[in-house]
Every structure is written in structure tokens, then in C-alpha cells.
Amino acid sequence: MDTPLILIPLLGGVAVFMPLLEVIFKGEMRGKFSSHLAVAALLVALAVVIYQPLTSPLELTASSSGLFRNDLMGLFFSLVVLLVALLVATSSLDYMKGRPNEPIYYSLLLFTALGMSLLAFSVDLIMILVAWELMSIPTYVLTGFWKHDAKSNEAALKYFILGALSSGTILYGISLIYGLTGSTNIFQILRASTGIPDSFQSLAILAMLLLVAGLGFKMSLVPFHMWIPDAYEGAPTTISALLSAGTKKAAFVVAIRIFVIALPVLHLDWQLTFAILALITMTLGNIAALTQKTITRLLAYSSIAQAGYILIGLTVALQTELGLIGVLFHVFTHAVMQTTAFLAAALIAKKTGHTDLDSYNGIGARMPVTAFTMTVALLALAGVPPLNGFWSKLVLFTSAIGGDLTWLAVAGVLNSAFSLGYYAWIVKRMYLDEGTSTTHIYEPKPFTIVLMAATIVIVATGIYPAPIYEFARLAVSSLIGAA
Amino acid sequence: MADLVQVLPWLVWVIPLIGALLTPVFAHINGKIRDIMAAVFALGGAVSATLLLPTALSGETIHSEIPWIPSLNINAGVLADPLSIFIATVVAWICFLIMVYSIGYMHGDPNLTRYWFFMNFFIGNMLLIVLSDNFLQMFFGWEGVGLCSYGLIGFWNKDELKDYVGTRGHTVLGLPQAYSPSQAGMKAFMMTRVGDISFLIGLLILYYYSGTFSFTELAEKTGWSKELVSAGLFIPAAILIFGGAVGKSAQFPLHEWLPDAMAGPTAVSALIHAATMVKAGVFLVARVGPIFYNAAEVTSQVTPLFITIAWIGVFTAFLAATQAVVAKEIKKLLAYSTVSQIGYMMLALGVAGLSTDFALGYTAGLFHLTSHAIFKAALFMGAGALIHATGSKYLHDMGGLRKHMKYTYISMLIVAGSLAGVPFLSGFWSKDAILAATLGASETSSMSIIYALAVVTAVMTAFYTFKMIGLVFFGKPSEHLEEREREGHHVHEAPKIMLIPYTILAGATLAIGIVGFFFEEGLHEMLSRNLEHEFANIHIVEASGGINPTALVSSLAAVGIGGFIAYYYYIARKADPTKITQNNSFARGLYQFFYNRWYMNAIYYWVFVKSVEGFSRITFKNLELGVIDKISTSVATSTITFSTIGRWVDINVVDGVSNGIASAGKVLSGVSRRIQTGVTEEYVFAYVMGAVLLILLFLYILLTGVSV
């Protein structure tokens, strides 16, 4: 059984037929049916992903026709992205209720989910590009889903233009690699090209940097991050969660497959370049976050900073095993924390109509569950022990020392400490400052369930991180072994 | 029974944590039960710690571990050795007494649920620090107490004027010196965090080279020190870890947060900022010092670490004492004094590594930790009662109170005497032990300066302590008190629930003082046996230090001189001390210098707060909005591609968006969009520029062969 091959008909099939519901059902049933169907499809998809390693772990690395590789690495990432998609879809039960075009929304969501999971398994550059577009294009539409809202439109357009640019960049990079190595399959690239003539080295550099720029766009690395605050602010906030916690993570798995497996062939030393990118990304993200006035932009910059931490692991991936483990670990923890924070913000935005930080004053008493879960998520993002964010950062920073980049570890710790300043400020506003109103606000079930579930994951994996760490470790060792 | 003993070290810190989590539940039932249960859970921790005492006295160690992340060799565990059991018992009982005191002191506050939650959460985390068997878990507790400290300093978050600390209107270098509780909380949090960062970085380095966080493993397998030394990181790692202690224990250069932390409720000051949390740093040094001392191949490798500790300790002791001498608020005087006394403890622990006999300074430091925790907690609780009774925090607003508050007076006299170092009180013995240990240090030539500073500090300690006693209890009642009297507020003794806790601690001070010498011997015996047992390279030379005549004479002279001056001016009131600063410009300058905290506070604020704020604002404005903006307007116009895209954007976005808005509105929306969002063409430009820069950077690295 091949997980990616099951996911295609499962998620793709449902997504394709979902818009028909628009015709079949009328009124409230339309949204209700489509949303529940989407949640069900994602649940089944998750079950499929989990089922595989539980039943037949030995068949795991069987690859299907050279396009996919059914390994633990792919499973790990598809688990993360599907989990995020599930959380987003479930909270959308309430968030999108009564809005026009609900079936379309869920259909696009499922397409994105499919694209992300396929990306997790892809080992062929062409397949990577196809899955990349499958993931990206629906999100352009989703970002502009509030079609009467100028901000949403503007965000979508900016996102689309830069997204198209980045896709083009990636494609160009891929074509160069094909030209240099004669293959698009990552493992064939690894084996085939024992020697690239020195005269082609400039092309090799160009290929790699085009890929960095293209992927960096989704990974939200500075200086390819400009679109992020706008897109996150304009998009429906649930979609911001999806972009920040989902599609960004999918970009990291591609980066791992390309940079760690295929590109060492080019004999380029990219360690220092990545280290500098990581440093700039986390520092700029944190500094900019401190000056923001709205929660969505603050979380956007915080998400940029977190990408910088993850990049630390990628930087030292070839020196120490801890690097990639840290990447995976933080991908998981960050996905959960960021989704929680964004969804809590989505609920608050929906109920109060505001996203500016001033409207968070006194929310603690008015929306207790939302404020509590938001607090836990923010503290986890800041890396406060014993929440899960602490552990993944611990692994990442230790890996930097292992890669002989102690200064990068120091920068990481400093940044992480600095970030607590703005995270804690929100918590202070929610609990200590007095707001304009004190009336209790109803917190709908779909949201509270999702928020509490995610919070439990944050706390549980914080107190006992061993399982997720072991999973990440096995996934990393599956990356190359026994192909 | 044996099984129970294995579980006890866990219970000590888990019980208060559970108590914290249950606080909202009890609050649901009713307020009274919530208050009582909070104290009961603190008592649970104290009793569990006490039950461990027989283990400590018999010299045994309980070490229980459970795997946490096995493949990283990270385990969760508790280490109940004589050191941790002894400290845990002291801490837990003081915590319990302060919880009882709080029931009276905080009575009627509307936010007590939050208060009890933070208090018990604090106690649990503090005991976790003490009982951890590894650095990582200790760091968890470390962050936990920091968070609670922040929450409790800023507890009165309404920031009413009466809760401010510092004199309002007084400015230094253009900065106001009064802090609201929220500001003080934030300040404390940020400043101790500097230490935490240092601690964490040190830990990561230590962990990477040794592969473990566990204290026992670090003690047993000392191979890691070789690798650290060859990487040149042995002393840096140790000093970075010590940086954590500097932050938490408010030592120079991170001492400035503690005096302002007095904006919190006095019970909090007593618990966190006098008796317990600030001792966590001392405890950390007591844990780390022997590990590094033991791991070094030759002692001279670790000497720089211990010299640093000793110097920072003695300098802080001196620095803070000068400020206590001129303090006007009773709580601030006590806070400066706390910083100063912790400096003594650090000095002792530093001296330990510089002597042939490690156990002498080690015991002295921990003895002083104990006696100070007890008498300082009592001093603070007494101060709280005084503030309650007189309605003012200023020493000059009190006076003549010994008649009205007899029990408070007697208790305060005992514990203050102990702080000053009056013979046959606990503080006398412990301070004497530190002085003796300093004399015993064999290493550096600067030891005589350190010793002199320590003695001068002792003189100042005696002076400000008796100055406080004199101003509060002797002389005539102040105008403030007389006015209150006229308004019908009579000064009265503190209620029993507040009074009893600090009289108990005063009794303990007296009791330890009476058996002082034997107490010290016992402590020495227990700790040194443990050191020898746990560390292969630490050898104990003699059974105990005995009495060092030089040290004894110095400490007697110090208390005599300092005490006499204070007696002359403040108790007998034979002369007016304000005349000194009025008539002598040098004295006035010195007074200002001390009162303005050597200008360190103001300088820190300028350098670290104002400039960082400015920096992040400027960076954001220029890097995110400005630079790219400027570059693109000058360059983009010439680029056909960009202008095509730009036109397209203009037609489709800007026009579409601002459709129907008048031209004035159009300008406005352009401005606002630039501020909050930005323009697409610039983003595309930035993206391409980014790629180009990346290529340049990479080529640079490649061509110049820079490596790290």
C-alpha cells in the first residue's frame, strides 16, 4: 500500500466533487454538508497516514514509479500538514458558517491539503513542482476569499504575483539541475552525477540559489518574506493559519529533500549562506514583530522569526543528525502552536470584529477558553518550558553548537528570549488590562474543541516530548537509508 | 517505607504545584477555603521535605530517575542529597510561614485567586530547582519562578500611586526613579532574563560536549572537561552558567531589578525577593561550583571561575550596602541589604574554590544562606506589619513605635541584630564563617582587598540595620504618625496571623544563634561528607574551620563600630545626621551618588531600554518600509518589467480598491497602505534584490573562502 497513491483519489476525489454540492443542496445544508465532508475526508486521510507505519513498517521505503518515496519523512510531514488542515477545517465549521461559497472553500482547502501531503512524499523535481502548484494555487484563491473586502483582494493579488514569481524561479532552478545532472529524480541525481565539470560551477550556484529564493518565498525567509504580513492580514484568519502552519512546512520538506540529499552533489558549501539567512530571518522577524499593532501582522512576523529558527537546523544538517531532527521537531511544534494562535485570533476577530492589539485588553475574562489557549500557544512560541516549543528550540540550538556555529546558537537563544517580550505583552493585555467591555462572549464549540485539543498537544508533548522526538529521529534516518 | 522515601522528593515540589492548579477549584467553593487550602498545600511540601531530613542526616542520597527523551540521554529525576534536602526544608518552611502571613496581609484583596495560584506555583518551582537532578529540569523551575516573580511584583496591576516604589518626582539623568508595579515587574523579568539567556547558552554548550545534563553523571564522568578545555570553552561555559545565578540572585551587573521589585506586596518581597528565589542563584553556584572544580584536570583551570564569583560577590556586597545606608524606604533598605548579603554568600562560594579546603567556604556560604533566609523573611514580614500600621513605607514617617508594637519590636530587634552580626545570633556565626573562609583562601594576591571590602561592608551593614531600628522604633513619633493619630488611626500591633509567623522566625534566629557554633559544625560535617562522596577530586582537609581569631575580631569590631554610629545618631539621637550632608559638600555628593544607585540604574535604562526601543523602531521603519521604498522609486522606474507590472497593479489594484473614493482619499489610502501594507511592485523588486544579494553573498563566501 502506497500512502501518496491513496491520498490522491481520497482527497482529490472529494475536492473535485465538492463544488457540486453547491448545486445539490440549498441553504444551510450546503455549508453543513460540505464542511462535515471535508473534515471527514481529512480524518480518513490522517488515518491512512497513521495506519501505514503501524501495520507494515517494512514496506515503507517502496517508491512508486520514482515520483514518490513512501518513507517516514513523508509520513511525518504529511501528518503535520494534514493535522493543520484538519484543525483549520474544523474551526471553519463555525468561522465560515453562513458565508457564501462554502463548498468551494472546503474544496480548495482539500486541494491544498492534498498538494501539501504529496509534496511531503515527492522525490522527483517535476512532481515537486506539480505538487507545489497544487498546494499554492488554491491558497491564492482562499486568501482573496472575502471578495468584497479590498484588503483581502489586495493580499491575494500580492501573494499571487510573488507566488508566480517564485514558482518560475523554482522551475528555472529545476531546469538547470536537469541540465547539469541529466535527471529530475533526486536519487538518480545523487547517484548519477559523480562529477560536474568545474566550468559549470557557476550554473550550479545559480541553480541552488534560484531554489533557495523560490522555496524561501514559502518558507518565509528574509528577504523573500515581504508578502507575508499583508497576506496573513488580508486573508481569512483560518487561511492565515493554514499558510503559516501548513504550506510553509511543506516548503521545508522540499528543502530537506533537495538541499540535503540532492545538492551535496554540486559540492557547494552553503552552510554559511544559510547561517546568515537564518540569523537575518529570525532577527528581523522578531524586531518587526515588536512594533506591530495588529495580531495578524504580529503573528506573521513571529512566524517569519520561527522560520529562521528552523533554518538553523537545515544549516547544520550535514554536520550533525540533530540538525534535521530539530527541523522536524520544530516543524511539528510550530505547526501546532501557530495554528492555535491563529485560530484563537480568528475567533476573537470574528466575535469582536477587531484584530488590533488594543481590542485584546480584558479578553481573558470575556473569552476564557480562547484567551487561555492563546496564552499557552504564545508561551510555547516563545519557548517557555515545559511547553513543546522549548524542546524543539533546545534541539535546534544544540545542533548549531554541534555544527560549530556556536554564535548562531547564541543568536537563536537571544532572539528567542527577545521574542518573549511581545508574546508576553499580549498575555498581559488579555488578563491584566481592562477592556472597554466586560460582557461574556459566546465561544462556539468547533473552535473550543480545536483550541483545547491543540493546547493539550502543546502541553502533553511539552511534558513528555520523547515520542515525537523519536518519530522525528526515525524519519530523519529514513531519509536516505535503504532506498 | 523505603518506597515512600523514594517518592518524597517528588512530592515536595509536586504538592505545591497541584495546589496551584487547584486554586481556581477551591475558589469556586468559597474564598476562605481557597485561602486555607493554599497554605495547606504549602505545608504539604514542607512536611515532605522534613520527612527527608533523617536521610540527609544519615548522609544518604536519594536519586530517582525516569527517562524523558532517552535517545538524547535526557532524564527527569530528583536528587535528594544533604545539600538539596537541607535547602528544601528551609525554603519550604519559610514558604509555609509566609503563606500563613499572607492570609492576614492580603486579606480582602479582590484578586486573591491569582495571588494564591502564583504563590503556590512559585513554591513548587522553587523546590523543583532545589531537588532537580539535572540542569534542564532545574532550568524549568528557573523559568517558572521567574514568571511567578513577574506576576507577583506586578500583582497590583492597577498601578495605583500608593503602590509605586521609589520617590515620585525624583529623576536621575532625566529619568524618573519611581516605578509602577507593572513596570517593576517587567523590569525584573527582563533583567533576570538576561541571566537566563546566559544560563541557557552555557547549558547548551555543556550539554553538547558532555552529552548529559545530569549532575551525577557530570560528577562521575569528568572526561567532558578535556573536550571543553580544548575547545576553549571550559571557563566561558562555566561563567555563562554563573551568569544565570547573577541574574536570579541580583548580583552586579544585573542587580538593579531587585530594589524596584519591592513594588510587589510585602509578603511577596519576603518570600521571593528575600528568602527564596534570589537564593536560587546561590544554590546554582553551590551545585555547579563543585562540578567544575571536580572536573578540572588541574585546579588552576577553574581558578578564574572562582575568582570571578568571589569578586562579583564581594563587590556586590559593598555596592548594595552603600545604597542601603542612604535608603529612605524601609523595604528598599531591606532589598539593598538582601543584594548585599547574597554577595557575601557568593563570596563564600567563590572562596571555596580558591582554598585548599573546598568545604570551608562552601559551608559558610550555605550557612549564611540559611540564616539570612530566616532573618530576612522575618524582617520583611515585620516591615509589612509596620507599613500596615503606619500607612507609609518611609522610614522617616515612623518613629517611637516600640511602645505600640512591642512584639514586632522585639522580633525585629532580634532578626535585625542577626543581620548586623550581633554575637550569639545566627547571622553573627554565618558572617564570621565567611570572613574566616576568606582568610583561609590560599590563592590570589587580591584576597586582602576582598577581605577588607567584606569587613567594610560588615560595618555598613551594622550601621544601616540599627539606623532602621532607630528610625522606626525610637525617638518621637513622626509628624505623619501624629497626623494619623489626629485622624483617628491609632497605631496598633499586627494581627496574630501576621505576628506569629515572624515571631517564630525570630525564635529560630535566636535558637540557631545559641547553638551557632555546633550548628555550623554539623552543617560542615554533613556537607563535606557529601562532597567527598559525590566528587572524586574534592578532598576535605580538616573536620571544621574552628574559630579564626582575626575574623572574629574583625566581625566584632565591624558590628561595634557600625552599631555605635547608628546608636549615636538614630537611637540615642545625640546629633542630627542631616547636618553632615548639609555642611559637607563631599558627603552630600557621596550621598547623592549612593542614593542615585551609582547612576547605574539610569545608565542601564538609557542604554538598554531607550536605545533598543529606538533601534527596533528605526530598523522596522527603514528596513521594512523605507529602504526598499527608496531604492525602488529610483531604480524601478527605469526597469521596463517593473513598470509594466506596476501599471498593471495600478490599474487592477489601486484603482479597483479606491474605486469611488475621491482623489484626496486616494492619496490617504496610498499613505496608509504604505504604512500598514506596502506596494506590490516594491515587493517584487525586493524579492529580486534579495535573490541578487544572495548570489553576491554566496559568491563572496565562495571566493574569499571564509569559513567558520
PDB file of C-alpha atoms in Angstrom, chain B residues 83 86-87 282 286 341-352 355 357-372 426-440 519-521 523-525 527-528 531 544-546:
ATOM      1  CA  LEU B  83      22.522  19.837  50.192  1.00  0.00           C
ATOM      2  CA  PHE B  86      18.632  20.882  53.785  1.00  0.00           C
ATOM      3  CA  ILE B  87      17.865  23.827  51.500  1.00  0.00           C
ATOM      4  CA  VAL B 282      23.443  30.820  45.278  1.00  0.00           C
ATOM      5  CA  ALA B 286      26.607  25.504  45.101  1.00  0.00           C
ATOM      6  CA  GLN B 341      24.080  39.706  51.848  1.00  0.00           C
ATOM      7  CA  ILE B 342      23.741  37.464  48.813  1.00  0.00           C
ATOM      8  CA  GLY B 343      27.005  38.989  47.705  1.00  0.00           C
ATOM      9  CA  TYR B 344      28.527  37.555  50.894  1.00  0.00           C
ATOM     10  CA  MET B 345      27.190  34.115  50.019  1.00  0.00           C
ATOM     11  CA  MET B 346      28.661  34.328  46.524  1.00  0.00           C
ATOM     12  CA  LEU B 347      31.935  35.444  48.036  1.00  0.00           C
ATOM     13  CA  ALA B 348      31.979  32.401  50.274  1.00  0.00           C
ATOM     14  CA  LEU B 349      31.236  30.020  47.410  1.00  0.00           C
ATOM     15  CA  GLY B 350      33.896  31.679  45.305  1.00  0.00           C
ATOM     16  CA  VAL B 351      36.424  31.439  48.085  1.00  0.00           C
ATOM     17  CA  ALA B 352      35.654  27.740  48.398  1.00  0.00           C
ATOM     18  CA  SER B 355      41.158  27.351  49.142  1.00  0.00           C
ATOM     19  CA  ASP B 357      39.767  23.051  51.701  1.00  0.00           C
ATOM     20  CA  PHE B 358      36.712  23.355  49.474  1.00  0.00           C
ATOM     21  CA  ALA B 359      34.228  22.670  52.249  1.00  0.00           C
ATOM     22  CA  LEU B 360      35.044  25.726  54.381  1.00  0.00           C
ATOM     23  CA  GLY B 361      33.732  28.444  52.088  1.00  0.00           C
ATOM     24  CA  TYR B 362      31.065  26.114  50.801  1.00  0.00           C
ATOM     25  CA  THR B 363      29.634  25.532  54.249  1.00  0.00           C
ATOM     26  CA  ALA B 364      29.955  29.178  55.181  1.00  0.00           C
ATOM     27  CA  GLY B 365      28.003  30.274  52.097  1.00  0.00           C
ATOM     28  CA  LEU B 366      25.203  27.828  52.684  1.00  0.00           C
ATOM     29  CA  PHE B 367      25.108  28.582  56.393  1.00  0.00           C
ATOM     30  CA  HIS B 368      24.698  32.248  55.605  1.00  0.00           C
ATOM     31  CA  LEU B 369      22.033  31.389  53.041  1.00  0.00           C
ATOM     32  CA  THR B 370      20.076  29.628  55.748  1.00  0.00           C
ATOM     33  CA  SER B 371      20.416  32.192  58.464  1.00  0.00           C
ATOM     34  CA  HIS B 372      19.749  35.029  56.034  1.00  0.00           C
ATOM     35  CA  SER B 426      22.607  33.246  63.683  1.00  0.00           C
ATOM     36  CA  GLY B 427      23.912  35.949  61.347  1.00  0.00           C
ATOM     37  CA  PHE B 428      26.955  36.502  63.523  1.00  0.00           C
ATOM     38  CA  TRP B 429      28.132  32.936  63.138  1.00  0.00           C
ATOM     39  CA  SER B 430      27.480  32.694  59.434  1.00  0.00           C
ATOM     40  CA  LYS B 431      29.114  36.011  58.605  1.00  0.00           C
ATOM     41  CA  ASP B 432      32.064  35.123  60.778  1.00  0.00           C
ATOM     42  CA  ALA B 433      32.364  31.836  58.948  1.00  0.00           C
ATOM     43  CA  ILE B 434      32.524  33.695  55.629  1.00  0.00           C
ATOM     44  CA  LEU B 435      35.214  36.040  56.876  1.00  0.00           C
ATOM     45  CA  ALA B 436      37.179  33.114  58.248  1.00  0.00           C
ATOM     46  CA  ALA B 437      36.879  31.251  54.966  1.00  0.00           C
ATOM     47  CA  THR B 438      38.061  34.310  53.050  1.00  0.00           C
ATOM     48  CA  LEU B 439      41.134  34.478  55.248  1.00  0.00           C
ATOM     49  CA  GLY B 440      41.715  30.804  54.596  1.00  0.00           C
ATOM     50  CA  PHE B 519      25.118  24.123  64.035  1.00  0.00           C
ATOM     51  CA  GLU B 520      27.979  25.146  61.808  1.00  0.00           C
ATOM     52  CA  GLU B 521      29.971  22.080  62.763  1.00  0.00           C
ATOM     53  CA  LEU B 523      26.411  21.501  58.640  1.00  0.00           C
ATOM     54  CA  HIS B 524      30.078  21.248  57.777  1.00  0.00           C
ATOM     55  CA  GLU B 525      30.158  17.603  58.686  1.00  0.00           C
ATOM     56  CA  LEU B 527      28.028  18.822  53.523  1.00  0.00           C
ATOM     57  CA  SER B 528      31.688  17.914  53.426  1.00  0.00           C
ATOM     58  CA  LEU B 531      31.085  16.489  48.751  1.00  0.00           C
ATOM     59  CA  SER B 544      35.966  22.079  60.602  1.00  0.00           C
ATOM     60  CA  GLY B 545      37.394  25.535  60.355  1.00  0.00           C
ATOM     61  CA  GLY B 546      37.211  26.193  64.048  1.00  0.00           C
TER      62      GLY B 546
END
